[in-house]
Tab-separated table of C-alpha atoms and ligand atoms in Angstrom:
chain	number	residue	atom	x	y	z
M	281	MET	CA	-68.106	-48.872	-36.423
M	282	SER	CA	-67.002	-50.513	-39.695
M	283	ALA	CA	-69.427	-48.534	-41.826
M	284	ASN	CA	-67.564	-45.304	-41.202
M	285	ARG	CA	-64.122	-46.848	-40.942
M	286	GLU	CA	-61.396	-44.595	-42.253
M	287	HIS	CA	-59.738	-45.529	-45.538
M	288	PHE	CA	-56.626	-44.703	-47.525
M	289	SER	CA	-57.500	-42.502	-50.489
M	290	SER	CA	-55.636	-44.663	-52.995
M	291	ARG	CA	-53.722	-47.870	-53.491
M	292	LEU	CA	-50.534	-45.842	-53.746
M	293	GLY	CA	-51.243	-44.284	-50.360
M	294	PHE	CA	-51.580	-47.735	-48.854
M	295	ILE	CA	-48.418	-49.041	-50.478
M	296	LEU	CA	-46.361	-46.031	-49.401
M	297	ALA	CA	-47.661	-46.249	-45.847
M	298	ALA	CA	-46.996	-49.987	-45.626
M	299	ALA	CA	-43.574	-49.605	-47.235
M	300	GLY	CA	-42.891	-46.723	-44.855
M	301	SER	CA	-43.650	-49.062	-42.019
M	302	ALA	CA	-41.350	-51.745	-43.354
M	303	VAL	CA	-38.445	-49.459	-44.166
M	304	GLY	CA	-36.784	-48.681	-40.867
M	305	ILE	CA	-33.519	-48.265	-39.053
M	306	GLY	CA	-32.595	-51.885	-39.732
M	307	ASN	CA	-32.865	-51.498	-43.496
M	308	LEU	CA	-30.438	-48.624	-43.616
M	309	VAL	CA	-27.580	-49.979	-41.555
M	310	GLY	CA	-28.249	-53.397	-40.032
M	311	PHE	CA	-29.120	-55.096	-43.293
M	312	PRO	CA	-26.099	-53.935	-45.336
M	313	VAL	CA	-23.682	-54.814	-42.570
M	314	SER	CA	-25.034	-58.281	-41.909
M	315	ALA	CA	-25.171	-58.959	-45.651
M	316	THR	CA	-21.501	-58.028	-45.972
M	317	LYS	CA	-20.437	-60.120	-43.013
M	318	ASN	CA	-22.462	-63.141	-43.971
M	319	GLY	CA	-21.539	-63.845	-47.551
M	320	GLY	CA	-22.257	-60.641	-49.517
M	321	GLY	CA	-24.100	-61.524	-52.712
M	322	ALA	CA	-24.844	-65.001	-51.378
M	323	PHE	CA	-26.697	-63.440	-48.446
M	324	LEU	CA	-28.511	-61.023	-50.762
M	325	LEU	CA	-29.677	-63.901	-52.931
M	326	VAL	CA	-30.872	-66.019	-50.030
M	327	TYR	CA	-32.580	-62.994	-48.505
M	328	ALA	CA	-34.455	-62.280	-51.739
M	329	LEU	CA	-35.585	-65.908	-51.940
M	330	PHE	CA	-36.820	-65.805	-48.335
M	331	VAL	CA	-38.740	-62.604	-49.000
M	332	ALA	CA	-40.417	-64.017	-52.102
M	333	PHE	CA	-41.132	-67.562	-50.963
M	334	ILE	CA	-41.625	-67.344	-47.211
M	335	CYS	CA	-42.462	-63.791	-46.219
M	336	LEU	CA	-44.730	-62.810	-49.077
M	337	PRO	CA	-47.365	-65.502	-48.400
M	338	VAL	CA	-47.478	-64.510	-44.707
M	339	MET	CA	-47.770	-60.875	-45.709
M	340	MET	CA	-50.664	-61.628	-48.032
M	341	ALA	CA	-52.406	-63.652	-45.333
M	342	GLU	CA	-52.104	-60.795	-42.827
M	343	MET	CA	-53.409	-58.291	-45.334
M	344	ALA	CA	-56.309	-60.552	-46.310
M	345	MET	CA	-57.349	-60.901	-42.656
M	346	GLY	CA	-57.327	-57.136	-42.209
M	347	ARG	CA	-59.232	-56.256	-45.329
M	348	LYS	CA	-61.815	-58.959	-44.927
M	349	SER	CA	-62.655	-58.046	-41.345
M	350	GLN	CA	-62.132	-54.270	-41.682
M	351	LYS	CA	-60.986	-54.465	-38.086
M	352	ASP	CA	-57.916	-54.067	-35.903
M	353	PRO	CA	-55.983	-57.362	-35.334
M	354	TYR	CA	-57.901	-58.263	-32.170
M	355	GLY	CA	-61.200	-57.654	-33.929
M	356	ALA	CA	-59.985	-59.503	-37.017
M	357	TYR	CA	-59.235	-62.697	-35.078
M	358	LYS	CA	-62.516	-62.364	-33.215
M	359	ASP	CA	-64.680	-61.736	-36.274
M	360	LEU	CA	-63.093	-64.197	-38.637
M	361	SER	CA	-63.152	-66.989	-36.033
M	362	GLY	CA	-66.821	-66.346	-35.346
M	363	GLY	CA	-66.118	-65.166	-31.804
M	364	ASP	CA	-63.999	-68.192	-30.818
M	365	LYS	CA	-62.433	-67.252	-27.450
M	366	ARG	CA	-59.301	-69.344	-28.015
M	367	TRP	CA	-58.228	-67.161	-30.917
M	368	SER	CA	-58.612	-64.007	-28.870
M	369	ILE	CA	-55.261	-64.880	-27.287
M	370	ALA	CA	-53.629	-64.605	-30.706
M	371	GLY	CA	-55.582	-61.394	-31.302
M	372	GLY	CA	-54.474	-60.002	-27.952
M	373	LEU	CA	-50.834	-60.818	-28.698
M	374	ALA	CA	-51.149	-59.176	-32.102
M	375	VAL	CA	-52.021	-55.918	-30.329
M	376	LEU	CA	-49.741	-56.230	-27.295
M	377	THR	CA	-46.676	-56.934	-29.472
M	378	PRO	CA	-46.814	-53.654	-31.430
M	379	PHE	CA	-47.523	-51.789	-28.201
M	380	MET	CA	-44.289	-53.097	-26.692
M	381	ILE	CA	-42.250	-52.785	-29.896
M	382	ALA	CA	-43.388	-49.151	-30.068
M	383	VAL	CA	-41.654	-48.635	-26.726
M	384	PHE	CA	-38.308	-50.043	-27.743
M	385	TYR	CA	-38.380	-48.392	-31.177
M	386	MET	CA	-39.260	-45.068	-29.602
M	387	VAL	CA	-36.149	-45.225	-27.430
M	388	ILE	CA	-33.919	-45.634	-30.483
M	389	THR	CA	-35.774	-43.050	-32.568
M	390	VAL	CA	-35.293	-40.524	-29.779
M	391	TRP	CA	-31.532	-41.072	-29.902
M	392	ILE	CA	-31.559	-40.629	-33.690
M	393	PHE	CA	-33.445	-37.388	-33.259
M	394	GLY	CA	-30.919	-36.263	-30.659
M	395	TYR	CA	-28.037	-36.953	-33.045
M	396	LEU	CA	-29.886	-35.116	-35.812
M	397	VAL	CA	-30.312	-32.027	-33.632
M	398	GLN	CA	-26.705	-32.196	-32.450
M	399	THR	CA	-25.429	-32.426	-36.021
M	400	ALA	CA	-27.550	-29.434	-37.008
M	401	MET	CA	-25.996	-27.507	-34.126
M	402	GLY	CA	-22.518	-28.177	-35.493
M	403	ASN	CA	-21.517	-30.809	-32.931
M	404	LEU	CA	-20.534	-33.605	-35.289
M	405	ASP	CA	-17.013	-33.633	-33.874
M	406	ALA	CA	-18.380	-34.434	-30.405
M	407	LEU	CA	-20.624	-37.194	-31.770
M	408	ALA	CA	-17.627	-38.771	-33.486
M	409	ASN	CA	-15.964	-39.363	-30.129
M	410	PRO	CA	-16.573	-43.062	-29.345
M	411	SER	CA	-17.339	-42.377	-25.692
M	412	HIS	CA	-20.013	-39.816	-26.543
M	413	PHE	CA	-22.888	-42.236	-27.049
M	414	GLY	CA	-22.636	-43.724	-23.571
M	415	GLN	CA	-22.833	-40.252	-22.056
M	416	PHE	CA	-25.518	-39.037	-24.421
M	417	ILE	CA	-28.054	-41.739	-23.549
M	418	ASN	CA	-27.740	-40.925	-19.875
M	419	GLN	CA	-28.266	-37.176	-20.180
M	420	THR	CA	-31.566	-35.651	-19.160
M	421	SER	CA	-31.762	-33.968	-22.582
M	422	VAL	CA	-32.998	-37.301	-23.988
M	423	PHE	CA	-36.303	-36.662	-22.244
M	424	TRP	CA	-36.736	-33.415	-24.167
M	425	TYR	CA	-35.995	-35.187	-27.406
M	426	MET	CA	-38.503	-37.845	-26.373
M	427	LEU	CA	-41.184	-35.231	-25.861
M	428	LEU	CA	-40.582	-33.820	-29.332
M	429	VAL	CA	-40.574	-37.202	-31.073
M	430	GLY	CA	-43.758	-38.151	-29.201
M	431	LEU	CA	-45.318	-34.922	-30.378
M	432	ILE	CA	-44.374	-35.529	-34.017
M	433	VAL	CA	-45.727	-39.095	-33.997
M	434	ASN	CA	-48.973	-38.010	-32.373
M	435	LEU	CA	-49.410	-35.036	-34.702
M	436	ILE	CA	-49.285	-37.448	-37.613
M	437	LEU	CA	-51.567	-40.015	-36.003
M	438	VAL	CA	-54.188	-37.557	-34.828
M	439	GLY	CA	-54.744	-36.632	-38.483
M	440	GLY	CA	-56.114	-40.133	-39.027
M	441	VAL	CA	-55.552	-42.488	-41.926
M	442	LYS	CA	-55.864	-40.132	-44.904
M	443	GLN	CA	-54.798	-36.802	-43.496
M	444	GLY	CA	-52.187	-38.198	-41.124
M	445	ILE	CA	-50.617	-41.526	-42.007
M	446	GLU	CA	-51.082	-41.337	-45.759
M	447	LYS	CA	-50.044	-37.699	-46.072
M	448	ALA	CA	-46.929	-38.264	-43.985
M	449	ALA	CA	-45.962	-41.345	-46.002
M	450	LYS	CA	-46.490	-39.511	-49.282
M	451	PHE	CA	-44.057	-36.849	-48.171
M	452	LEU	CA	-41.562	-38.894	-46.166
M	453	MET	CA	-41.089	-41.883	-48.468
M	454	PRO	CA	-40.188	-40.037	-51.688
M	455	THR	CA	-37.978	-37.666	-49.678
M	456	LEU	CA	-36.272	-40.629	-48.069
M	457	PHE	CA	-35.565	-42.096	-51.475
M	458	VAL	CA	-34.088	-38.823	-52.769
M	459	LEU	CA	-31.876	-38.411	-49.684
M	460	LEU	CA	-30.715	-41.999	-49.942
M	461	THR	CA	-29.806	-41.847	-53.636
M	462	GLY	CA	-28.105	-38.490	-53.048
M	463	LEU	CA	-25.915	-39.983	-50.344
M	464	VAL	CA	-25.132	-43.038	-52.463
M	465	ALA	CA	-24.078	-40.787	-55.340
M	466	TYR	CA	-21.753	-38.828	-53.041
M	467	VAL	CA	-20.278	-41.825	-51.255
M	468	LEU	CA	-19.491	-43.600	-54.506
M	469	THR	CA	-17.185	-40.740	-55.497
M	470	LEU	CA	-14.951	-41.353	-52.459
M	471	ASP	CA	-11.608	-43.153	-52.738
M	472	ASN	CA	-11.822	-46.926	-52.311
M	473	ALA	CA	-15.611	-46.840	-52.508
M	474	MET	CA	-15.589	-49.739	-54.936
M	475	ALA	CA	-13.813	-51.998	-52.452
M	476	GLY	CA	-16.874	-51.636	-50.222
M	477	VAL	CA	-19.243	-52.382	-53.072
M	478	ARG	CA	-17.239	-55.499	-53.864
M	479	TYR	CA	-17.444	-56.829	-50.305
M	480	TYR	CA	-21.159	-56.178	-50.339
M	481	ILE	CA	-21.989	-57.800	-53.656
M	482	VAL	CA	-19.456	-60.523	-54.487
M	483	PRO	CA	-20.972	-63.789	-53.184
M	484	ASP	CA	-19.141	-65.960	-50.696
M	485	PHE	CA	-21.164	-69.120	-50.275
M	486	SER	CA	-18.732	-70.557	-47.720
M	487	LYS	CA	-20.274	-68.259	-45.089
M	488	MET	CA	-23.698	-69.865	-45.452
M	489	ASP	CA	-24.623	-72.015	-42.492
M	490	ALA	CA	-27.755	-72.674	-40.461
M	491	SER	CA	-27.242	-69.662	-38.256
M	492	VAL	CA	-26.743	-67.303	-41.204
M	493	LEU	CA	-29.878	-68.696	-42.834
M	494	ASN	CA	-31.808	-68.257	-39.602
M	495	GLY	CA	-30.517	-64.691	-39.316
M	496	ALA	CA	-31.454	-63.859	-42.905
M	497	LEU	CA	-34.955	-65.198	-42.509
M	498	SER	CA	-35.565	-63.477	-39.185
M	499	GLN	CA	-34.296	-60.242	-40.656
M	500	ALA	CA	-36.544	-60.519	-43.719
M	501	PHE	CA	-39.497	-61.331	-41.515
M	502	PHE	CA	-38.952	-58.412	-39.143
M	503	SER	CA	-38.039	-55.992	-41.857
M	504	LEU	CA	-41.322	-56.534	-43.681
M	505	SER	CA	-43.375	-55.627	-40.576
M	506	LEU	CA	-44.712	-59.180	-40.327
M	507	GLY	CA	-46.199	-60.468	-37.090
M	508	MET	CA	-46.736	-56.933	-35.817
M	509	GLY	CA	-50.403	-56.541	-36.721
M	510	ILE	CA	-49.447	-53.529	-38.831
M	511	LEU	CA	-50.254	-54.977	-42.230
M	512	MET	CA	-53.555	-56.304	-40.910
M	513	THR	CA	-54.443	-52.854	-39.616
M	514	TYR	CA	-53.311	-50.964	-42.708
M	515	ALA	CA	-55.076	-53.446	-44.996
M	516	SER	CA	-58.273	-52.882	-43.050
M	517	TYR	CA	-58.110	-49.336	-44.415
M	518	ILE	CA	-58.212	-50.358	-48.089
M	519	SER	CA	-61.214	-50.992	-50.240
M	520	LYS	CA	-62.450	-54.311	-51.578
M	521	LYS	CA	-61.508	-53.220	-55.083
M	522	ASP	CA	-57.815	-52.919	-54.245
M	523	ASP	CA	-55.311	-55.562	-55.224
M	524	ILE	CA	-53.700	-57.110	-52.129
M	525	VAL	CA	-51.467	-59.481	-54.073
M	526	GLY	CA	-49.932	-56.691	-56.144
M	527	GLY	CA	-49.779	-54.384	-53.124
M	528	ALA	CA	-47.924	-56.957	-51.028
M	529	LYS	CA	-45.388	-57.492	-53.803
M	530	MET	CA	-44.792	-53.754	-54.116
M	531	VAL	CA	-44.248	-53.398	-50.374
M	532	ALA	CA	-41.802	-56.323	-50.319
M	533	ILE	CA	-39.906	-54.996	-53.334
M	534	THR	CA	-39.683	-51.445	-51.970
M	535	ASP	CA	-38.472	-52.611	-48.581
M	536	SER	CA	-35.829	-54.902	-50.054
M	537	LEU	CA	-34.736	-52.315	-52.609
M	538	VAL	CA	-34.208	-49.647	-49.963
M	539	ALA	CA	-32.222	-52.128	-47.871
M	540	PHE	CA	-30.118	-53.074	-50.889
M	541	ILE	CA	-29.451	-49.477	-51.937
M	542	ALA	CA	-28.538	-48.551	-48.374
M	543	GLY	CA	-25.643	-51.006	-48.715
M	544	LEU	CA	-24.291	-48.878	-51.561
M	545	MET	CA	-24.157	-46.012	-49.095
M	546	VAL	CA	-22.832	-47.709	-45.971
M	547	LEU	CA	-20.161	-50.082	-47.303
M	548	PRO	CA	-18.357	-47.626	-49.607
M	549	ALA	CA	-18.303	-45.112	-46.745
M	550	ILE	CA	-16.745	-47.663	-44.409
M	551	PHE	CA	-14.112	-48.751	-46.935
M	552	SER	CA	-13.176	-45.276	-48.010
M	553	PHE	CA	-12.527	-44.503	-44.344
M	554	ASN	CA	-10.421	-47.590	-43.893
M	555	PRO	CA	-9.646	-49.674	-46.993
M	556	ALA	CA	-8.264	-52.420	-44.752
M	557	THR	CA	-11.498	-52.858	-42.795
M	558	ASN	CA	-11.969	-56.375	-41.542
M	559	THR	CA	-15.674	-56.951	-42.171
M	560	ASP	CA	-15.818	-59.666	-39.514
M	561	GLU	CA	-15.192	-57.008	-36.910
M	562	LEU	CA	-18.054	-54.738	-37.939
M	563	SER	CA	-20.947	-54.798	-35.510
M	564	GLU	CA	-24.189	-56.193	-36.837
M	565	SER	CA	-26.131	-54.086	-34.415
M	566	SER	CA	-27.703	-51.053	-36.045
M	567	VAL	CA	-27.422	-49.183	-32.774
M	568	SER	CA	-23.685	-49.460	-32.341
M	569	MET	CA	-23.097	-48.797	-36.052
M	570	ILE	CA	-25.246	-45.671	-36.152
M	571	PHE	CA	-24.205	-44.115	-32.891
M	572	GLU	CA	-20.666	-45.291	-32.300
M	573	PHE	CA	-19.124	-46.155	-35.641
M	574	LEU	CA	-20.663	-44.088	-38.429
M	575	PRO	CA	-20.298	-40.597	-36.871
M	576	LYS	CA	-16.519	-41.104	-37.004
M	577	ILE	CA	-16.773	-41.970	-40.689
M	578	LEU	CA	-19.093	-39.077	-41.437
M	579	LEU	CA	-16.685	-36.686	-39.732
M	580	ALA	CA	-13.804	-38.044	-41.799
M	581	THR	CA	-15.429	-36.737	-44.981
M	582	GLN	CA	-14.249	-33.299	-43.788
M	583	SER	CA	-10.895	-33.949	-45.453
M	584	ASP	CA	-12.850	-33.991	-48.722
M	585	ILE	CA	-15.568	-31.369	-48.192
M	586	GLY	CA	-14.650	-29.483	-44.997
M	587	TYR	CA	-16.338	-29.553	-41.576
M	588	VAL	CA	-19.487	-27.828	-42.762
M	589	GLY	CA	-19.737	-30.200	-45.723
M	590	ALA	CA	-19.248	-33.216	-43.448
M	591	SER	CA	-21.895	-31.870	-41.086
M	592	ILE	CA	-24.330	-31.502	-43.968
M	593	VAL	CA	-23.680	-35.086	-45.096
M	594	ALA	CA	-24.157	-36.283	-41.510
M	595	PHE	CA	-27.331	-34.240	-41.181
M	596	ILE	CA	-28.750	-35.794	-44.345
M	597	PHE	CA	-27.812	-39.238	-43.043
M	598	PHE	CA	-29.532	-38.771	-39.683
M	599	LEU	CA	-32.541	-37.156	-41.346
M	600	LEU	CA	-32.833	-40.175	-43.606
M	601	VAL	CA	-32.690	-42.570	-40.674
M	602	PHE	CA	-35.110	-40.399	-38.712
M	603	PHE	CA	-37.673	-40.355	-41.535
M	604	ALA	CA	-37.396	-44.116	-41.880
M	605	ALA	CA	-37.914	-44.508	-38.132
M	606	ILE	CA	-40.881	-42.132	-37.910
M	607	THR	CA	-42.956	-43.942	-40.525
M	608	SER	CA	-42.288	-47.239	-38.724
M	609	LEU	CA	-43.163	-45.745	-35.372
M	610	VAL	CA	-46.390	-44.279	-36.721
M	611	SER	CA	-47.431	-47.634	-38.155
M	612	ILE	CA	-46.750	-49.508	-34.971
M	613	VAL	CA	-48.618	-47.084	-32.718
M	614	GLU	CA	-51.561	-47.163	-35.129
M	615	VAL	CA	-52.212	-50.822	-34.246
M	616	PRO	CA	-53.126	-50.309	-30.565
M	617	THR	CA	-54.766	-47.011	-31.552
M	618	SER	CA	-57.140	-48.715	-33.944
M	619	ALA	CA	-57.728	-51.507	-31.415
M	620	LEU	CA	-58.729	-49.022	-28.706
M	621	MET	CA	-60.972	-47.151	-31.141
M	622	GLU	CA	-62.656	-50.291	-32.389
M	623	GLU	CA	-62.850	-52.452	-29.297
M	624	LYS	CA	-63.309	-49.785	-26.610
M	625	ASN	CA	-65.180	-47.251	-28.729
M	626	LEU	CA	-62.726	-44.502	-27.912
M	627	SER	CA	-62.250	-41.521	-30.184
M	628	ARG	CA	-58.915	-41.337	-32.008
M	629	LYS	CA	-57.796	-38.498	-29.747
M	630	THR	CA	-58.619	-40.332	-26.532
M	631	ALA	CA	-56.987	-43.529	-27.800
M	632	LEU	CA	-53.826	-41.589	-28.621
M	633	LEU	CA	-53.812	-39.956	-25.201
M	634	VAL	CA	-54.152	-43.320	-23.464
M	635	LEU	CA	-51.275	-44.678	-25.533
M	636	ALA	CA	-49.114	-41.602	-25.122
M	637	ALA	CA	-49.438	-41.973	-21.349
M	638	SER	CA	-48.837	-45.735	-21.244
M	639	THR	CA	-46.111	-46.090	-23.874
M	640	GLY	CA	-44.653	-42.809	-22.618
M	641	LEU	CA	-44.221	-44.180	-19.118
M	642	LEU	CA	-42.661	-47.408	-20.371
M	643	THR	CA	-40.387	-45.505	-22.736
M	644	VAL	CA	-39.148	-43.349	-19.877
M	645	LEU	CA	-38.440	-46.481	-17.814
M	646	CYS	CA	-36.615	-48.141	-20.711
M	647	THR	CA	-34.604	-44.990	-21.337
M	648	MET	CA	-33.511	-45.056	-17.719
M	649	SER	CA	-32.396	-48.667	-18.003
M	650	PHE	CA	-29.022	-47.813	-19.553
M	651	GLY	CA	-27.451	-46.810	-16.276
M	652	MET	CA	-29.588	-43.953	-14.943
M	653	VAL	CA	-31.459	-46.238	-12.546
M	654	ASP	CA	-29.816	-49.367	-11.214
M	655	TRP	CA	-32.753	-51.717	-10.784
M	656	LEU	CA	-33.966	-50.963	-14.316
M	657	THR	CA	-30.476	-51.497	-15.689
M	658	GLN	CA	-30.150	-54.873	-13.949
M	659	PHE	CA	-33.801	-55.679	-14.282
M	660	VAL	CA	-33.706	-59.457	-14.740
M	661	ASN	CA	-31.299	-62.280	-15.217
M	662	TYR	CA	-31.749	-64.893	-17.906
M	663	GLY	CA	-29.719	-66.710	-20.508
M	664	GLY	CA	-26.752	-66.379	-18.159
M	665	ALA	CA	-26.612	-62.582	-17.967
M	666	ASN	CA	-28.132	-59.530	-16.313
M	667	LYS	CA	-30.550	-57.783	-18.632
M	668	SER	CA	-31.981	-54.298	-18.563
M	669	LEU	CA	-35.666	-53.517	-18.998
M	670	PHE	CA	-34.890	-52.423	-22.565
M	671	ASP	CA	-33.159	-55.760	-23.296
M	672	LEU	CA	-36.135	-57.614	-21.898
M	673	VAL	CA	-38.647	-55.776	-24.085
M	674	TYR	CA	-36.422	-56.297	-27.115
M	675	ASP	CA	-35.735	-59.978	-26.469
M	676	VAL	CA	-39.307	-60.916	-25.637
M	677	PHE	CA	-41.281	-58.967	-28.185
M	678	TYR	CA	-39.005	-58.192	-31.087
M	679	ASP	CA	-36.998	-61.377	-31.116
M	680	THR	CA	-39.334	-64.006	-29.735
M	681	ILE	CA	-43.004	-63.173	-30.114
M	682	LEU	CA	-42.844	-61.942	-33.719
M	683	PRO	CA	-42.281	-65.365	-35.288
M	684	LEU	CA	-44.944	-66.742	-32.939
M	685	ASN	CA	-47.421	-64.158	-34.225
M	686	GLY	CA	-46.493	-65.142	-37.782
M	687	LEU	CA	-47.108	-68.774	-36.917
M	688	MET	CA	-50.539	-67.870	-35.520
M	689	VAL	CA	-51.448	-66.078	-38.735
M	690	CYS	CA	-50.565	-69.168	-40.812
M	691	LEU	CA	-52.453	-71.561	-38.553
M	692	PHE	CA	-55.442	-69.278	-38.260
M	693	VAL	CA	-55.793	-68.526	-41.939
M	694	ILE	CA	-55.456	-72.130	-43.059
M	695	TYR	CA	-57.150	-74.117	-40.307
M	696	ARG	CA	-59.705	-71.763	-38.837
M	697	TRP	CA	-60.609	-69.150	-41.409
M	698	LYS	CA	-59.977	-71.714	-44.201
M	699	LYS	CA	-58.144	-71.550	-47.486
M	700	SER	CA	-61.260	-70.924	-49.536
M	701	ASN	CA	-61.958	-67.695	-47.651
M	702	LEU	CA	-58.342	-66.592	-47.916
M	703	ASN	CA	-58.357	-67.247	-51.635
M	704	ALA	CA	-61.658	-65.467	-52.152
M	705	GLU	CA	-60.334	-62.400	-50.346
M	706	LEU	CA	-57.097	-62.322	-52.319
M	707	GLU	CA	-58.942	-62.832	-55.623
M	708	GLN	CA	-60.999	-59.705	-54.975
M	709	GLY	CA	-59.256	-56.918	-56.819
M	710	CYS	CA	-56.839	-59.351	-58.475
M	711	GLU	CA	-58.764	-61.612	-60.822
M	712	HIS	CA	-55.804	-63.299	-62.437
M	713	TYR	CA	-54.791	-64.641	-59.014
M	714	LYS	CA	-57.636	-67.142	-59.177
M	715	GLY	CA	-56.302	-70.589	-60.064
M	716	SER	CA	-52.807	-69.196	-60.628
M	717	PHE	CA	-49.566	-70.847	-59.616
M	718	GLY	CA	-49.168	-68.104	-57.001
M	719	GLU	CA	-52.449	-69.060	-55.369
M	720	LYS	CA	-51.518	-72.724	-55.234
M	721	TYR	CA	-48.111	-71.871	-53.865
M	722	VAL	CA	-49.524	-69.610	-51.141
M	723	ASN	CA	-51.995	-72.302	-50.076
M	724	PHE	CA	-49.388	-75.008	-50.051
M	725	SER	CA	-46.650	-73.062	-48.309
M	726	LEU	CA	-48.882	-71.586	-45.612
M	727	SER	CA	-50.271	-74.987	-44.730
M	728	THR	CA	-46.959	-76.858	-44.741
M	729	PHE	CA	-43.414	-75.627	-44.430
M	730	ILE	CA	-43.863	-71.964	-43.465
M	731	PRO	CA	-45.498	-72.709	-40.093
M	732	VAL	CA	-42.885	-75.401	-39.455
M	733	ILE	CA	-40.056	-72.974	-40.142
M	734	LEU	CA	-41.617	-70.297	-37.936
M	735	LEU	CA	-42.077	-72.823	-35.162
M	736	ILE	CA	-38.423	-73.861	-35.378
M	737	ILE	CA	-37.303	-70.223	-35.251
M	738	PHE	CA	-39.535	-69.596	-32.255
M	739	VAL	CA	-38.354	-72.638	-30.297
M	740	ASN	CA	-34.746	-71.947	-31.195
M	741	THR	CA	-34.964	-68.327	-30.065
M	742	VAL	CA	-36.605	-69.228	-26.777
M	743	SER	CA	-34.003	-71.869	-25.988
M	744	THR	CA	-30.950	-69.852	-26.996
M	745	LYS	CA	-32.095	-66.476	-25.625
M	746	PHE	CA	-33.638	-67.505	-22.370
M	747	PHE	CA	-31.936	-70.772	-21.518
M	748	ALA	CA	-28.598	-70.322	-23.285
M	749	PHE	CA	-29.142	-73.688	-24.891
M	750	SER	CA	-29.258	-74.372	-28.614
M	751	ILE	CA	-31.605	-77.214	-29.531
M	752	PHE	CA	-30.941	-77.122	-33.234
M	753	GLY	CA	-27.270	-76.269	-33.018
M	754	PHE	CA	-27.533	-72.760	-34.473
G	1097	LIG	N1	-37.699	-52.692	-41.081
G	1097	LIG	C1	-37.809	-52.157	-39.739
G	1097	LIG	C2	-36.471	-51.759	-39.282
G	1097	LIG	O1	-35.586	-52.027	-39.992
G	1097	LIG	C3	-38.369	-53.144	-38.817
G	1097	LIG	C4	-39.757	-52.814	-38.663
G	1097	LIG	C5	-40.719	-53.176	-39.507
G	1097	LIG	C6	-40.317	-52.022	-37.656
G	1097	LIG	N2	-41.884	-52.637	-39.082
G	1097	LIG	C7	-41.670	-51.928	-37.980
G	1097	LIG	C8	-39.830	-51.404	-36.542
G	1097	LIG	C9	-42.512	-51.200	-37.191
G	1097	LIG	C10	-40.689	-50.674	-35.757
G	1097	LIG	C11	-42.013	-50.566	-36.091
G	1097	LIG	O2	-36.282	-51.137	-38.271
């Protein structure tokens, strides 16, 4: 199958697709808000250090595994371990995780799409009512929105790597950037905008503690699409001549830059609405910010530009978030798609149909777990509380398994595949990497402190989430 494996047409196509994957809902709202709450510039600095010194080596390792094997994550673990059965568990997890994350991300993307449509229909005033969200997610109209979002994602994916994923990324990513800078330019003209910028940027090191550091690292890790099998899959679609090291850096920089710039949109908007905002009270959850808090703020711009103007600003905002979400969704569904194509010899169309049916069913169940159906809403009880099916999927796969997958990548690359093979793969297409400080650093970090840190995060998450007990005190 590898001989006729699909490929991106250019390095730029790969970078845009991978950056499109990394830039998501969390970049646009979650990141700016948690930066502001957790030390502003101090958080930004720590985050940048984590991206450069902890996430980048893991990213390069994932990409090297994908390009070397030219396989989906399951196939990559299988091939590079020489068929060692023990590693197929890691390979299986690297495909199951994106499958499940696709479900939870789909639920949120559907809501975004719903808000986008509602704004276009002139209903911003209804969205701005704080009780609206709770009603909205329990209306049957969400299933129609779900059908449309599913259709869009599949229309992109059925086009394949070049004509689907790459084409979509080449349109969506530049558009996203234009929309974002446009909104920043507008928001910065509002009264008190600078107060927001100040809260966002001025460092407050007193906020830094173990839990903030843990949060920053987890956020950087998730934001960059690590542990999801995505970068492995996308890198399996690039040629041996391409530069992984440079590509990984570009993806990390783009993702972090978009997150940073988004702060220049969100914080000024919040402070111009209420100059006396207490940042401690802002929710760090992207969901409650986007659906419960920001519509109110977007509506308030009507005193400046009228209701139609405010609706246009809100439309641009939801479109921006929707574009960011779609490219992430596409990337995450591509992982099980490529696994089914490679491992089960299915055609792309059949693989997509199988996934549409299976993720579709789970997405419907998750969507009904916000009150529509009781047993799904009170699905399980752990960590001292009742949890819905949606919470369970989120807690298990997004919060817990991701760092575990990252840990597997480190251990696999260093102890099974071996450093020399990793280095050889990264040197291909990037000659100056050979013998460089970067190479030594990647080897050292991946074999020492990065796996230790990922292990600590994993153990800490399991104990706090599922047993309501904090081993490390954060
Ligand atoms: N940065 C994304 C976000 O903020 C997180 C993410 C990365 C993601 N890759 C993804 C989410 C793939 C879904 C699918 O939302």
